[in-house]
Amino acid sequence: MALREAAGAPHARILAVGGYRPSRVVPNSEIVDAIDSSDEWIRTRSGITERRWATPEETVQMMAVAASRKALAAAGLEPEQIDCVIVATVSHMLQTPSVAALIADELGTDHPAAFDISAACAGFCHGIAMANDFVRGGSARHVLVIGVERLSDLTNLHDRGTAFIFADGAGAAIVGPSDEPGIAPVVWGSAGEQADLIRQNVDWLTWGNAAEPMEQPYLAMDGNPVFRWASFAMAKIGLEALDRAGVTPEELDCFVPHQANMRIVDALARSMKLPESVTIARDIATMGNTSAASIPLALERLIEEGDAKSGDTALLIAFGAGLVYAAQVVVVP
Ligand SMILES: CC(C)(COP(=O)(O)OP(=O)(O)OC[C@H]1O[C@@H](n2cnc3c(N)ncnc32)[C@H](O)[C@@H]1OP(=O)(O)O)[C@@H](O)C(=O)NCCC(=O)NCCS
């Protein structure tokens, strides 16, 4: 006998976004001594002037719930209307249960599907791609996609290559049904042969079982090859995402890349030959690299400051540890 299949919405779109920026502002001056650096070096090499680091109360769950409440309010939805919660994070320190289930409960949702995904800085774009397919495929009607990190917990403050880059925050988006196409096909993939370029330096078990006390595990990065890969290989992926959306660089309104480094943002825009008319998200200057949270936070800022209007097209592209990447064109809510 033939089984029944789910029937979804004709199209999906991002209905709203919301962000949470931790209260503690950390200027470059606060971190330079430990890495023998200077405010000027950090600004020139990364475009970062300050970042936010979470206080003990600003947990992964707390920040994610705050960002989600903002997104729910902006979408005009009640928590019970969410039937799937996807959380992209690499800094929820408990192996299980998933933080998605805890967030779903704290939000007051009605027992939605809830799970975490591990795609590092590209996690949010992976979540948007899945949410798009869930809504159109009939597995869910309203999907809450969250990118949240407390990278300060995994940062070695004496590591010259990362201490000034990584930061904390949360961003959320709600994907739901739409009459018009609002999320174009994703271009995504992995390059596991380069897994060593961004990694946790040692696993928790080895650390916990070490005969001699060891420094807490932290994120290590081979900055130079990551920089080259992100600036050049990812430009091709961005152009492919535009092509699959049927949008030319001249027609694009906004470019919202993962906020890894201002020089990577600029190099990508140059390599893709984006015209001057395209608004480029530059949230990294005051937020640092918040990994999975960086794109929703940057998009929220563009919307709040009037630099992105509802109905605009925006190219999202994210890349990071794995190495993994995902890019898609979306319509701004
Ligand atoms: C981290 C990054 C800024 C380092 O810049 P870089 O130009 O590659 O730096 P290098 O390691 O080649 O070092 C260049 C010089 O700066 C010095 N340097 C390195 N880190 C420094 C720091 N934090 N402060 C001051 N000087 C520093 C080095 O000692 C070296 O000095 P030398 O030329 O006298 O030998 C850069 O590689 C980068 O942005 N990579 C991508 C990181 C990223 O975005 N990751 C996220 C991906 S998700």
Coordinates of C-alpha atoms and ligand atoms in Angstrom, one line a residue:
M1 CA 0.0 0.0 0.0
A2 CA 1.1 3.6 -0.6
L3 CA 1.9 5.6 2.5
R4 CA 0.6 9.1 3.0
E5 CA 3.1 11.9 2.6
A6 CA 3.2 15.3 4.3
A7 CA 2.2 18.3 2.2
G8 CA 3.9 21.6 3.1
A9 CA 3.6 25.3 2.3
P10 CA 4.3 26.3 -1.3
H11 CA 7.1 28.5 -0.2
A12 CA 9.0 29.5 3.0
R13 CA 10.6 32.7 4.2
I14 CA 12.3 34.2 7.3
L15 CA 9.4 35.9 9.1
A16 CA 11.5 37.7 11.7
V17 CA 14.9 37.8 13.4
G18 CA 16.0 38.7 17.0
G19 CA 19.3 39.0 18.7
Y20 CA 20.9 39.1 22.1
R21 CA 24.2 41.0 22.7
P22 CA 25.8 40.3 26.1
S23 CA 26.1 43.2 28.5
R24 CA 29.9 43.2 29.0
V25 CA 31.7 45.2 26.4
V26 CA 35.4 44.2 26.0
P27 CA 37.5 46.8 24.2
N28 CA 40.8 45.8 22.6
S29 CA 42.7 47.5 25.4
E30 CA 41.5 44.8 27.8
I31 CA 43.0 41.9 25.9
V32 CA 46.2 43.3 24.3
D33 CA 48.6 42.7 27.2
A34 CA 48.0 38.9 27.4
I35 CA 48.9 38.5 23.7
D36 CA 51.5 41.2 23.3
S37 CA 49.4 43.1 20.8
S38 CA 48.0 46.5 20.3
D39 CA 44.6 48.1 19.6
E40 CA 46.0 49.3 16.2
W41 CA 47.2 45.8 15.2
I42 CA 43.8 44.2 16.0
R43 CA 41.8 47.0 14.2
T44 CA 44.0 46.7 11.1
R45 CA 44.2 42.9 10.9
S46 CA 40.6 42.1 11.9
G47 CA 38.5 45.3 11.9
I48 CA 37.5 44.6 15.5
T49 CA 37.4 47.5 18.0
E50 CA 35.4 45.7 20.8
R51 CA 33.5 42.5 21.4
R52 CA 30.9 41.2 23.9
W53 CA 31.8 38.5 26.4
A54 CA 28.9 37.0 28.4
T55 CA 28.7 37.3 32.2
P56 CA 28.2 34.0 34.2
E57 CA 24.4 34.7 34.1
E58 CA 24.4 35.1 30.3
T59 CA 24.4 31.4 29.6
V60 CA 23.9 29.8 26.1
Q61 CA 20.3 29.0 27.1
M62 CA 19.6 32.5 28.6
M63 CA 21.0 34.3 25.5
A64 CA 19.1 32.0 23.1
V65 CA 15.8 32.4 24.9
A66 CA 16.2 36.2 24.9
A67 CA 17.0 36.3 21.2
S68 CA 14.1 33.9 20.4
R69 CA 11.6 36.0 22.4
K70 CA 12.6 39.0 20.4
A71 CA 12.1 37.1 17.1
L72 CA 8.8 35.7 18.2
A73 CA 7.5 39.2 19.1
A74 CA 8.7 40.6 15.8
A75 CA 6.9 37.8 14.0
G76 CA 3.7 38.3 16.0
L77 CA 3.8 34.6 16.9
E78 CA 3.1 32.8 20.2
P79 CA 5.6 30.2 21.5
E80 CA 3.0 27.4 21.0
Q81 CA 3.1 28.1 17.2
I82 CA 6.7 26.9 16.9
D83 CA 6.8 23.2 16.0
C84 CA 10.6 22.8 15.5
V85 CA 13.6 24.3 17.3
I86 CA 17.1 24.0 15.7
V87 CA 20.0 25.3 17.7
A88 CA 23.4 25.8 16.0
T89 CA 26.2 26.0 18.6
V90 CA 29.6 24.6 19.5
S91 CA 29.7 26.1 23.0
H92 CA 26.9 24.4 24.9
M93 CA 29.1 22.6 27.4
L94 CA 26.8 19.8 28.3
Q95 CA 27.0 16.8 25.9
T96 CA 23.4 15.9 26.5
P97 CA 20.5 16.8 26.6
S98 CA 20.4 19.2 23.7
V99 CA 20.1 22.9 24.6
A100 CA 17.3 23.1 22.0
A101 CA 15.0 21.0 24.2
L102 CA 15.7 23.2 27.2
I103 CA 15.2 26.4 25.2
A104 CA 11.9 25.1 23.8
D105 CA 10.7 24.4 27.3
E106 CA 11.8 27.7 28.7
L107 CA 10.1 29.5 25.9
G108 CA 6.7 27.9 26.7
T109 CA 6.4 26.1 23.4
D110 CA 4.1 23.0 23.0
H111 CA 6.6 20.1 22.7
P112 CA 8.1 20.9 19.4
A113 CA 10.9 18.9 17.7
A114 CA 14.1 20.3 19.2
F115 CA 17.7 19.4 18.5
D116 CA 21.2 20.9 18.2
I117 CA 23.4 20.9 15.2
S118 CA 27.2 21.1 15.0
A119 CA 28.3 23.1 12.0
A120 CA 30.4 25.7 13.8
C121 CA 30.3 29.2 12.2
A122 CA 28.1 27.9 9.3
G123 CA 25.5 26.5 11.7
F124 CA 22.9 29.2 11.3
C125 CA 22.9 28.9 7.4
H126 CA 22.6 25.1 7.8
G127 CA 19.6 25.7 10.1
I128 CA 17.9 28.0 7.6
A129 CA 18.4 25.5 4.8
M130 CA 16.8 22.7 6.9
A131 CA 14.0 25.0 8.1
N132 CA 13.2 25.9 4.5
D133 CA 12.9 22.3 3.5
F134 CA 10.9 21.3 6.7
V135 CA 8.3 24.1 6.0
R136 CA 8.0 23.3 2.3
G137 CA 8.1 19.5 2.9
G138 CA 5.4 19.6 5.6
S139 CA 7.5 18.5 8.6
A140 CA 6.9 21.8 10.4
R141 CA 5.0 25.0 10.0
H142 CA 7.1 27.5 12.0
V143 CA 10.7 26.7 12.7
L144 CA 12.8 28.6 15.2
V145 CA 16.5 28.6 14.1
I146 CA 19.0 29.8 16.7
G147 CA 22.7 30.5 16.4
V148 CA 24.3 31.0 19.9
E149 CA 27.8 30.9 21.3
R150 CA 29.8 31.6 24.4
L151 CA 33.2 31.3 22.6
S152 CA 34.8 33.1 25.5
D153 CA 34.6 29.8 27.4
L154 CA 36.7 28.1 24.7
T155 CA 39.1 30.9 24.0
N156 CA 42.7 30.9 25.3
L157 CA 43.3 34.5 26.3
H158 CA 47.1 34.0 25.6
D159 CA 46.6 32.7 22.0
R160 CA 47.7 35.5 19.7
G161 CA 45.8 34.1 16.8
T162 CA 42.3 33.8 18.4
A163 CA 42.0 35.8 21.7
F164 CA 41.0 39.0 19.9
I165 CA 38.6 37.3 17.4
F166 CA 36.1 35.1 19.3
A167 CA 33.1 36.5 21.2
D168 CA 29.6 35.7 22.6
G169 CA 26.0 36.3 21.5
A170 CA 22.8 34.9 20.2
G171 CA 20.7 35.4 17.1
A172 CA 17.3 33.8 16.2
A173 CA 15.2 33.6 13.1
I174 CA 11.7 32.2 12.6
V175 CA 11.1 30.5 9.3
G176 CA 7.5 30.0 8.2
P177 CA 5.1 29.6 5.3
S178 CA 5.0 32.2 2.5
D179 CA 3.1 33.0 -0.7
E180 CA 6.3 33.9 -2.5
P181 CA 9.7 32.3 -2.6
G182 CA 11.7 33.7 0.4
I183 CA 14.7 31.3 0.7
A184 CA 16.6 30.2 -2.4
P185 CA 18.5 26.9 -2.7
V186 CA 21.4 26.4 -0.4
V187 CA 24.9 25.8 -1.6
W188 CA 26.7 23.8 1.1
G189 CA 29.4 21.4 1.7
S190 CA 32.5 20.3 3.7
A191 CA 36.2 20.1 3.3
G192 CA 37.1 17.6 6.0
E193 CA 40.6 17.2 4.7
Q194 CA 41.2 20.7 6.2
A195 CA 39.7 19.8 9.6
D196 CA 42.9 20.6 11.4
L197 CA 42.8 24.3 10.5
I198 CA 40.1 25.2 13.2
R199 CA 39.8 22.8 16.0
Q200 CA 39.4 22.2 19.8
N201 CA 43.1 21.6 20.7
V202 CA 42.4 18.5 22.8
D203 CA 39.2 16.5 23.5
W204 CA 37.5 16.7 27.0
L205 CA 38.2 13.0 27.8
T206 CA 42.0 13.3 27.2
W207 CA 42.0 16.5 29.2
G208 CA 40.0 15.0 32.1
N209 CA 42.1 11.9 32.3
A210 CA 45.5 13.5 31.9
A211 CA 48.0 12.4 34.6
E212 CA 49.2 16.0 35.0
P213 CA 46.8 18.9 35.2
M214 CA 46.4 20.4 31.7
E215 CA 45.2 23.8 30.5
Q216 CA 41.4 23.7 29.7
P217 CA 40.8 22.8 26.0
Y218 CA 40.4 25.8 23.7
L219 CA 39.8 26.6 20.1
A220 CA 42.9 26.7 18.0
M221 CA 43.2 28.1 14.5
D222 CA 45.7 28.2 11.7
G223 CA 44.8 31.8 10.7
N224 CA 46.6 32.2 7.4
P225 CA 45.2 29.2 5.4
V226 CA 41.7 29.9 6.9
F227 CA 42.0 33.5 5.7
R228 CA 42.9 32.4 2.2
W229 CA 40.2 29.7 2.0
A230 CA 37.5 32.0 3.3
S231 CA 38.5 34.9 1.0
F232 CA 38.7 32.9 -2.2
A233 CA 37.0 29.5 -2.1
M234 CA 34.0 31.0 -0.4
A235 CA 33.6 33.7 -3.0
K236 CA 32.9 31.0 -5.6
I237 CA 30.3 29.5 -3.2
G238 CA 28.7 32.9 -2.8
L239 CA 28.5 33.4 -6.6
E240 CA 27.0 29.9 -7.0
A241 CA 24.3 30.7 -4.4
L242 CA 23.4 33.9 -6.3
D243 CA 23.3 31.9 -9.5
R244 CA 21.0 29.3 -8.0
A245 CA 18.7 32.0 -6.7
G246 CA 18.6 33.7 -10.1
V247 CA 19.9 36.9 -8.7
T248 CA 22.8 38.8 -10.2
P249 CA 25.3 40.8 -8.1
E250 CA 23.8 44.0 -9.5
E251 CA 20.3 42.9 -8.4
L252 CA 21.5 42.0 -4.8
D253 CA 20.5 44.4 -2.0
C254 CA 22.5 43.1 1.0
F255 CA 25.5 41.0 1.7
V256 CA 25.5 39.4 5.1
P257 CA 28.6 37.1 5.4
H258 CA 29.7 35.3 8.6
Q259 CA 31.5 38.0 10.6
A260 CA 34.8 36.2 10.8
N261 CA 37.1 39.1 10.1
M262 CA 36.5 42.5 8.4
R263 CA 39.3 41.8 5.9
I264 CA 37.6 38.5 4.9
V265 CA 34.3 40.4 4.5
D266 CA 36.0 43.0 2.3
A267 CA 38.0 40.3 0.3
L268 CA 34.8 38.3 -0.4
A269 CA 32.9 41.4 -1.6
R270 CA 35.9 42.2 -3.9
S271 CA 36.3 38.7 -5.2
M272 CA 32.6 38.5 -5.9
K273 CA 32.7 41.9 -7.6
L274 CA 29.7 43.1 -5.6
P275 CA 28.7 46.6 -6.8
E276 CA 28.8 49.7 -4.5
S277 CA 25.0 49.5 -4.3
V278 CA 25.1 46.3 -2.1
T279 CA 24.8 47.0 1.6
I280 CA 27.5 45.0 3.5
A281 CA 27.0 43.9 7.1
R282 CA 30.0 44.9 9.3
D283 CA 28.7 43.9 12.7
I284 CA 32.1 42.4 13.5
A285 CA 33.6 45.8 14.4
T286 CA 31.7 45.9 17.7
M287 CA 30.8 42.2 18.2
G288 CA 33.9 40.2 17.2
N289 CA 33.4 36.8 15.7
T290 CA 30.3 35.2 17.4
S291 CA 30.4 32.1 15.2
A292 CA 26.9 30.7 14.6
A293 CA 25.3 33.9 16.0
S294 CA 27.1 36.3 13.7
I295 CA 24.7 36.3 10.7
P296 CA 21.4 36.7 12.5
L297 CA 23.0 39.4 14.7
A298 CA 24.4 41.2 11.7
L299 CA 21.1 40.9 9.8
E300 CA 19.1 42.2 12.8
R301 CA 21.4 45.2 13.0
L302 CA 21.0 46.0 9.3
I303 CA 17.2 45.9 9.7
E304 CA 17.1 47.9 13.0
E305 CA 19.3 50.6 11.5
G306 CA 17.3 50.8 8.3
D307 CA 20.1 49.5 6.1
A308 CA 18.1 46.5 5.0
K309 CA 14.4 46.8 4.1
S310 CA 11.7 44.2 4.2
G311 CA 11.6 42.6 0.8
D312 CA 15.3 43.2 0.0
T313 CA 17.4 40.3 -1.2
A314 CA 20.3 39.3 1.1
L315 CA 23.1 36.8 0.4
L316 CA 24.0 34.9 3.5
I317 CA 27.3 32.9 3.5
A318 CA 28.9 31.2 6.4
F319 CA 32.0 29.0 6.8
G320 CA 34.1 27.6 9.6
A321 CA 35.5 24.6 11.5
G322 CA 35.1 21.4 9.7
L323 CA 35.8 23.0 7.3
V324 CA 32.1 23.4 6.4
Y325 CA 30.1 26.1 4.6
A326 CA 26.6 27.1 3.6
A327 CA 25.2 30.0 1.5
Q328 CA 21.8 31.0 0.4
V329 CA 19.9 34.1 -0.8
V330 CA 17.0 35.1 1.4
V331 CA 14.3 37.8 1.3
V332 CA 14.8 40.2 4.3
P333 CA 11.8 40.0 6.7
Ligands
LIG1 C1 44.5 35.7 12.7 C2 45.0 36.7 11.6 C3 44.4 38.1 11.9 C4 46.5 36.8 11.7 O1 46.9 37.6 10.7 P1 48.2 37.2 9.8 O2 48.5 38.3 8.9 O3 47.8 35.8 9.2 O4 49.3 37.0 10.9 P2 50.5 36.0 11.0 O5 50.2 34.9 11.9 O6 51.0 35.7 9.6 O7 51.6 37.0 11.7 C5 52.0 38.2 11.1 C6 52.8 39.0 12.1 O8 51.9 39.5 13.1 C7 52.4 39.0 14.4 N1 51.2 38.7 15.2 C8 50.4 37.6 15.1 N2 49.4 37.7 16.0 C9 49.5 38.9 16.6 C10 48.7 39.6 17.5 N3 47.6 39.1 18.0 N4 49.1 40.9 17.8 C11 50.2 41.5 17.3 N5 51.0 40.8 16.4 C12 50.6 39.6 16.0 C13 53.2 37.8 14.1 O9 54.1 37.6 15.1 C14 53.8 38.2 12.8 O10 54.9 39.0 13.0 P3 56.2 39.0 12.1 O11 55.8 39.4 10.7 O12 57.1 40.0 12.8 O13 56.8 37.6 12.2 C15 44.6 36.2 10.2 O14 45.3 35.0 9.9 C16 43.1 35.9 10.1 O15 42.3 36.8 10.1 N6 42.7 34.7 9.8 C17 41.4 34.3 9.6 C18 40.8 34.1 11.0 C19 39.3 34.0 11.0 O16 38.7 34.8 10.5 N7 38.9 32.9 11.5 C20 37.5 32.6 11.6 C21 37.0 31.7 10.5 S1 35.5 31.1 11.0

